[in-house]
CSV table of C-alpha atoms in Angstrom, one decimal:
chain,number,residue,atom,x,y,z
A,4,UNK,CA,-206.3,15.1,-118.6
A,5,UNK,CA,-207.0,13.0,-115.9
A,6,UNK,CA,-204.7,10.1,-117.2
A,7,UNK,CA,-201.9,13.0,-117.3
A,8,UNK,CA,-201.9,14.2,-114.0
A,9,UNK,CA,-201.9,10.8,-112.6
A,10,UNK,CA,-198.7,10.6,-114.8
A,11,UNK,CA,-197.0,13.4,-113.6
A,12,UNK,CA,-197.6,12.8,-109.9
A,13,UNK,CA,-196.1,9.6,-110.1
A,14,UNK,CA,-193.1,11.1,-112.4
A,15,UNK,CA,-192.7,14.0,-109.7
A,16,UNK,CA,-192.0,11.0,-107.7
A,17,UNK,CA,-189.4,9.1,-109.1
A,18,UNK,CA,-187.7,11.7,-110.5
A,19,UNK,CA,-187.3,13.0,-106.8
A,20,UNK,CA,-186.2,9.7,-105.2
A,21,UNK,CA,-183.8,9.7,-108.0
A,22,UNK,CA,-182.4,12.6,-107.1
A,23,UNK,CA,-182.0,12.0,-103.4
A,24,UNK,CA,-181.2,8.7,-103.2
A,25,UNK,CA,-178.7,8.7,-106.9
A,26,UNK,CA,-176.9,10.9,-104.4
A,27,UNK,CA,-175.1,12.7,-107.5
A,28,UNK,CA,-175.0,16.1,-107.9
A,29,UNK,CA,-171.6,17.1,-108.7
A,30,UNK,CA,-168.8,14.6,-110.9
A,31,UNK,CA,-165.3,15.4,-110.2
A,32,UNK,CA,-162.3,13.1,-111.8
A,33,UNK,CA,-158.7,13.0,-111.9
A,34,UNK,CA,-155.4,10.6,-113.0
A,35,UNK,CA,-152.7,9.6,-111.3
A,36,UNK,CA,-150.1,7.3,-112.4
A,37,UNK,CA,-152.3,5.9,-115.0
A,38,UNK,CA,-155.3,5.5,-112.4
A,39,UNK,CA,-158.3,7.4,-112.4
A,40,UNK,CA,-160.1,8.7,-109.3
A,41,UNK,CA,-163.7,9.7,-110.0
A,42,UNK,CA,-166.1,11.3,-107.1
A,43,UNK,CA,-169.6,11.7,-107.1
A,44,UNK,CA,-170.5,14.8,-104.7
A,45,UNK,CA,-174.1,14.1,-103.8
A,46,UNK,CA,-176.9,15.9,-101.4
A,47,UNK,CA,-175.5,13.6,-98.4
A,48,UNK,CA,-172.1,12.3,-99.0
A,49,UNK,CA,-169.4,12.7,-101.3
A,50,UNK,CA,-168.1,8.6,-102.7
A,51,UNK,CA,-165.1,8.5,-104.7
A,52,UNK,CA,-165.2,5.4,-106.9
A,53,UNK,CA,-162.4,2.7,-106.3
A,54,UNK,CA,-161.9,1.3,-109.8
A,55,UNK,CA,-160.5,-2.9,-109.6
A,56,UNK,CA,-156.7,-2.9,-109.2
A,57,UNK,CA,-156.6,-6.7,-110.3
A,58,UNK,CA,-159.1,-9.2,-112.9
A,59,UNK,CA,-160.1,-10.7,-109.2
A,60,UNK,CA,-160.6,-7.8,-107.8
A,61,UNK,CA,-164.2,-6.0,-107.5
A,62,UNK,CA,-165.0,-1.8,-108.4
A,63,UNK,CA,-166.2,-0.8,-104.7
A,64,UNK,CA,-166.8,2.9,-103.6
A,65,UNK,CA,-165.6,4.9,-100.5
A,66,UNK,CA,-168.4,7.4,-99.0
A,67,UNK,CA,-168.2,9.7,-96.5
A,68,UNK,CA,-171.3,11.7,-94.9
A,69,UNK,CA,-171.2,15.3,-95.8
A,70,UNK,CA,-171.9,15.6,-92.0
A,71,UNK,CA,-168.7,14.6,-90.9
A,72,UNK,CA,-167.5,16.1,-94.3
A,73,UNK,CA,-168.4,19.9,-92.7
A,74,UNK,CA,-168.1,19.2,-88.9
A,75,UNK,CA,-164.9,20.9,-88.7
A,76,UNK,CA,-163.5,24.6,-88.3
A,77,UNK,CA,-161.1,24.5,-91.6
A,78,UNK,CA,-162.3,27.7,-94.4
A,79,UNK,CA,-164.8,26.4,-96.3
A,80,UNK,CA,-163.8,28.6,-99.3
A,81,UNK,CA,-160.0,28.6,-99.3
A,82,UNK,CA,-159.7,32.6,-100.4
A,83,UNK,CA,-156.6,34.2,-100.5
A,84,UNK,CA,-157.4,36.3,-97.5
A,85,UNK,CA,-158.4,33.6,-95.5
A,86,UNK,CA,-162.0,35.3,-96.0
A,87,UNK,CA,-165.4,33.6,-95.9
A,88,UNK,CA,-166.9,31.1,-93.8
A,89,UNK,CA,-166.0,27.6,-92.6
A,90,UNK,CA,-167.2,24.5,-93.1
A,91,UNK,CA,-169.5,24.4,-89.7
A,92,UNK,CA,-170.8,27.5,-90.3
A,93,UNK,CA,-172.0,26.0,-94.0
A,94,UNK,CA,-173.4,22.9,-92.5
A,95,UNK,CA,-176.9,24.2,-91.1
A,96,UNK,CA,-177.4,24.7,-94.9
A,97,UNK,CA,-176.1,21.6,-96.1
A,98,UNK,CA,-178.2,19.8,-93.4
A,99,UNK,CA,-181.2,21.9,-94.4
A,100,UNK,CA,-180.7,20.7,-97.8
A,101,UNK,CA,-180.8,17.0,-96.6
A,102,UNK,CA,-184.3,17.9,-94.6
A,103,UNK,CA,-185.8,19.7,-97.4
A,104,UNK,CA,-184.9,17.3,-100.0
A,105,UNK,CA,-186.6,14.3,-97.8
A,106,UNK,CA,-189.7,16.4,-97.2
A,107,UNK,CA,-189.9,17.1,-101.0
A,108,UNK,CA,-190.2,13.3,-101.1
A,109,UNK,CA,-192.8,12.7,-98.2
A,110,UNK,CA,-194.7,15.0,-99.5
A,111,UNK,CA,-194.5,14.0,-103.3
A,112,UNK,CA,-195.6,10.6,-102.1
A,113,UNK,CA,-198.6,12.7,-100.2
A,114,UNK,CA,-199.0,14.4,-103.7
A,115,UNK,CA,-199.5,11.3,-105.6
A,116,UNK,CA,-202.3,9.7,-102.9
A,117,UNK,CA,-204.2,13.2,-103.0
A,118,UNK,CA,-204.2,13.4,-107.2
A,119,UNK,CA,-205.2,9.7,-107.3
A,120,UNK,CA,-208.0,10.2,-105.0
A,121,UNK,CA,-209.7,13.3,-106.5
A,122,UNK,CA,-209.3,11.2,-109.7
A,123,UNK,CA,-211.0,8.3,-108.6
A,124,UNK,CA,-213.8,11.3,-107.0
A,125,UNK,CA,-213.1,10.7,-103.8
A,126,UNK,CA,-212.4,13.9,-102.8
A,127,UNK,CA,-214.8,16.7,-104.6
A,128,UNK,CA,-212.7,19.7,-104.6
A,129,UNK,CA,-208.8,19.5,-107.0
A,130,UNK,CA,-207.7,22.2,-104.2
A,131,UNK,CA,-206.0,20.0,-102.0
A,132,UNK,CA,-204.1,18.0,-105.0
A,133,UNK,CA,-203.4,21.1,-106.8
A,134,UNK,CA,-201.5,22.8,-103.4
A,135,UNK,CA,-199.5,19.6,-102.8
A,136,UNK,CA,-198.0,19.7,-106.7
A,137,UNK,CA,-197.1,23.5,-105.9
A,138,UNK,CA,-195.6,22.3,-102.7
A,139,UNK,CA,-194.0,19.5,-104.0
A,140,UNK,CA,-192.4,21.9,-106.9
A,141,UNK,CA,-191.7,24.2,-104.5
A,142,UNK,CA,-189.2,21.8,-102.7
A,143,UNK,CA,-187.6,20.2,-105.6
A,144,UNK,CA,-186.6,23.7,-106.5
A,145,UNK,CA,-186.0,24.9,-103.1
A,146,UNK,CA,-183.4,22.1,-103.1
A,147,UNK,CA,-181.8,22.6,-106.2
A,148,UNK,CA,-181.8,26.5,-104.8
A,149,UNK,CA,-180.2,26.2,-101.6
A,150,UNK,CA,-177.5,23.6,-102.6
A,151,UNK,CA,-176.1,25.6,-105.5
A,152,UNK,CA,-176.6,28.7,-103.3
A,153,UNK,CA,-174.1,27.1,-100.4
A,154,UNK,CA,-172.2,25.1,-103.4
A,155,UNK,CA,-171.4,28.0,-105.3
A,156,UNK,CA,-172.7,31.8,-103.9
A,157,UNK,CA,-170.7,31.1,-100.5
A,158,UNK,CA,-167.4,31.9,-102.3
A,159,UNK,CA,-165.9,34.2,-105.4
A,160,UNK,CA,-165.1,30.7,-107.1
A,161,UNK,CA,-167.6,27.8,-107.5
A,162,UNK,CA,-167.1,24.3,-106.5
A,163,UNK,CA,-165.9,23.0,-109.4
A,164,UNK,CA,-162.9,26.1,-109.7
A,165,UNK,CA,-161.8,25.5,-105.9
A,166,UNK,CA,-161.7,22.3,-106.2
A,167,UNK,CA,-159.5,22.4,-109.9
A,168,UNK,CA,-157.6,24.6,-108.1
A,169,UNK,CA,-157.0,22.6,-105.0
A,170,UNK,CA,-155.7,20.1,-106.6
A,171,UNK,CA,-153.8,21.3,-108.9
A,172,UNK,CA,-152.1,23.1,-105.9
A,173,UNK,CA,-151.8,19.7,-103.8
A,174,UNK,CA,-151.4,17.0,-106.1
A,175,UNK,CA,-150.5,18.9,-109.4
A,176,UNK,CA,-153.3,17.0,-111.1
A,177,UNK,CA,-155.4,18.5,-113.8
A,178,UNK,CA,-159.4,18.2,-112.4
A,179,UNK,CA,-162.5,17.6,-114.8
A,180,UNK,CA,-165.4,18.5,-112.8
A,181,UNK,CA,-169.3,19.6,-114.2
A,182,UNK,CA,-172.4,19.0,-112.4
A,183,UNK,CA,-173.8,15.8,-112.9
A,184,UNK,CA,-177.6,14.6,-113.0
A,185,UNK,CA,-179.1,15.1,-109.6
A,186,UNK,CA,-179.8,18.7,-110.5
A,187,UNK,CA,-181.3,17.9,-113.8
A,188,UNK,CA,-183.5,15.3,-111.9
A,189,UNK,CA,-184.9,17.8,-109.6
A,190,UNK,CA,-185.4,20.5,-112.0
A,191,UNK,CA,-187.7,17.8,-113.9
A,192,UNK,CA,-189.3,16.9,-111.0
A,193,UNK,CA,-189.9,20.7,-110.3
A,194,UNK,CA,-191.4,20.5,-113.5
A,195,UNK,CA,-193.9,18.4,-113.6
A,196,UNK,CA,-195.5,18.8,-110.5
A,197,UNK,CA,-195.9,22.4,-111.9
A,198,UNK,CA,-197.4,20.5,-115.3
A,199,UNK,CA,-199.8,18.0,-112.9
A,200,UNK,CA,-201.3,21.3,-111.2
A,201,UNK,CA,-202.2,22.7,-114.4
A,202,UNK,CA,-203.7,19.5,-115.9
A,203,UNK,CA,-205.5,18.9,-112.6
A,204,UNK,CA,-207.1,22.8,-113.2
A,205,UNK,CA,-208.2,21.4,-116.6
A,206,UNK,CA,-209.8,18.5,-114.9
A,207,UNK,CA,-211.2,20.7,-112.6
A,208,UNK,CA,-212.9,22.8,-115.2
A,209,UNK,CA,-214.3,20.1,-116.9
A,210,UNK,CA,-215.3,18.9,-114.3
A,211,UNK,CA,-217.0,22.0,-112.7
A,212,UNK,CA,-218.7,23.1,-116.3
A,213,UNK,CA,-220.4,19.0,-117.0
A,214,UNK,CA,-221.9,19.5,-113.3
A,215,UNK,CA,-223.0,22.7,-114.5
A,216,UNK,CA,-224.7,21.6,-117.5
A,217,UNK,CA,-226.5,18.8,-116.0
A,218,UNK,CA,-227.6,21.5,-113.0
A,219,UNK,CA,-229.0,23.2,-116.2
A,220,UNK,CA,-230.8,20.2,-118.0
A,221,UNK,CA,-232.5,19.2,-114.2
A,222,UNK,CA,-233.7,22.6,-114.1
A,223,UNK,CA,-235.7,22.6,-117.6
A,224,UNK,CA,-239.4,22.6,-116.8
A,225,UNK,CA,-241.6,19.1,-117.5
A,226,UNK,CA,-243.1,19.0,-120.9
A,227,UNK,CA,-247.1,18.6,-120.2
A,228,UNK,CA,-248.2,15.5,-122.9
A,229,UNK,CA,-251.3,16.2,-121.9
């Protein structure tokens, strides 16, 4: 059990830097003239990938902070009543997506220190390891909650139809767009922090009922040989 926890941690980890830094939570694509633009609509920027125009030219990518993105009065949702709000009034969520995706991390790394040290009975009590893999689940899914709430719940369409339909309006292309694998990354991470805390109760049982027993066996009374 011990070995599993250990495991997890360290997963919770990776699978949360993946997340953030992968930077890819949405995958939108279009043609044009027998090019295709593909964008990658992450927790911090959106990138739209530059594919080679020549054999001696090089794929690059184009990013642009979601900051600067949203720091602008335009309707964030586009509605046919000029309804709902605009893109600086969405920002203090998209920036409190950013914070809360990098504390996730911090404290996943804080996570992993805490389980390896109660393993290696350093620290007595599993409380302290078993609250930082509930707060480390907590943020993975607090992240995936708050960006698909301002992503999606802001507006009567979700991101992927306003933007179909934005550009079938402006550039009369036909958009594929589906969420790509940052989410699935963070709901995995969510996961199995959730799965260290339980295996880290199971350690802690053991643990608790062997310490009993041998309480137990120092207790029997001396046999007299006598």
């Amino acid at each position: 059990f011990q070995m599993v926890a250990l495991a997890l941690a360290v997963s919770a980890v990776v699978l949360q830097l993946a997340a953030v830094a992968g930077n890819s939570w949405y995958y939108y694509s279009y043609e044009v003239t027998g090019q295709e633009h593909n964008f990658h609509y992450g927790l911090f920027s959106v990138c739209e990938h530059v594919p080679a125009q020549t054999d001696d030219d090089f794929d690059c990518s184009r990013c642009k902070h979601l900051n600067d993105v949203f720091d602008n009065t335009y309707k964030y949702c586009s509605e046919p009543d000029n309804s709902g709000p605009t893109n600086e009034e969405v920002l203090p969520a998209i920036r409190g997506t950013m914070a809360l995706a990098i504390m996730t991390i911090l404290v996943a790394v804080g996570n992993l220190a805490v389980v390896l040290l109660f393993i290696c009975d350093k620290i007595k009590s599993a409380v302290p390891a078993f609250l930082t893999c509930i707060v480390t689940g907590a943020g993975a899914i607090g992240t995936f909650v708050v960006f698909y709430t301002y992503m999606n719940n802001k507006c009567s369409k979700t991101f992927c139809e306003r933007t179909q339909e934005a550009y079938k309006q402006r550039y009369n292309v036909d958009v594929h767009c589906v969420a790509s694998w940052g989410p699935y990354l963070e709901m995995g991470s969510f996961a199995v922090a959730f799965a260290a805390a339980v295996f880290l109760a199971l350690v802690n049982r053991s643990r608790t009922r062997q310490a009993r027993e041998k309480q137990l066996d120092n207790a029997q009374p001396m046999v007299n040989n006598s």
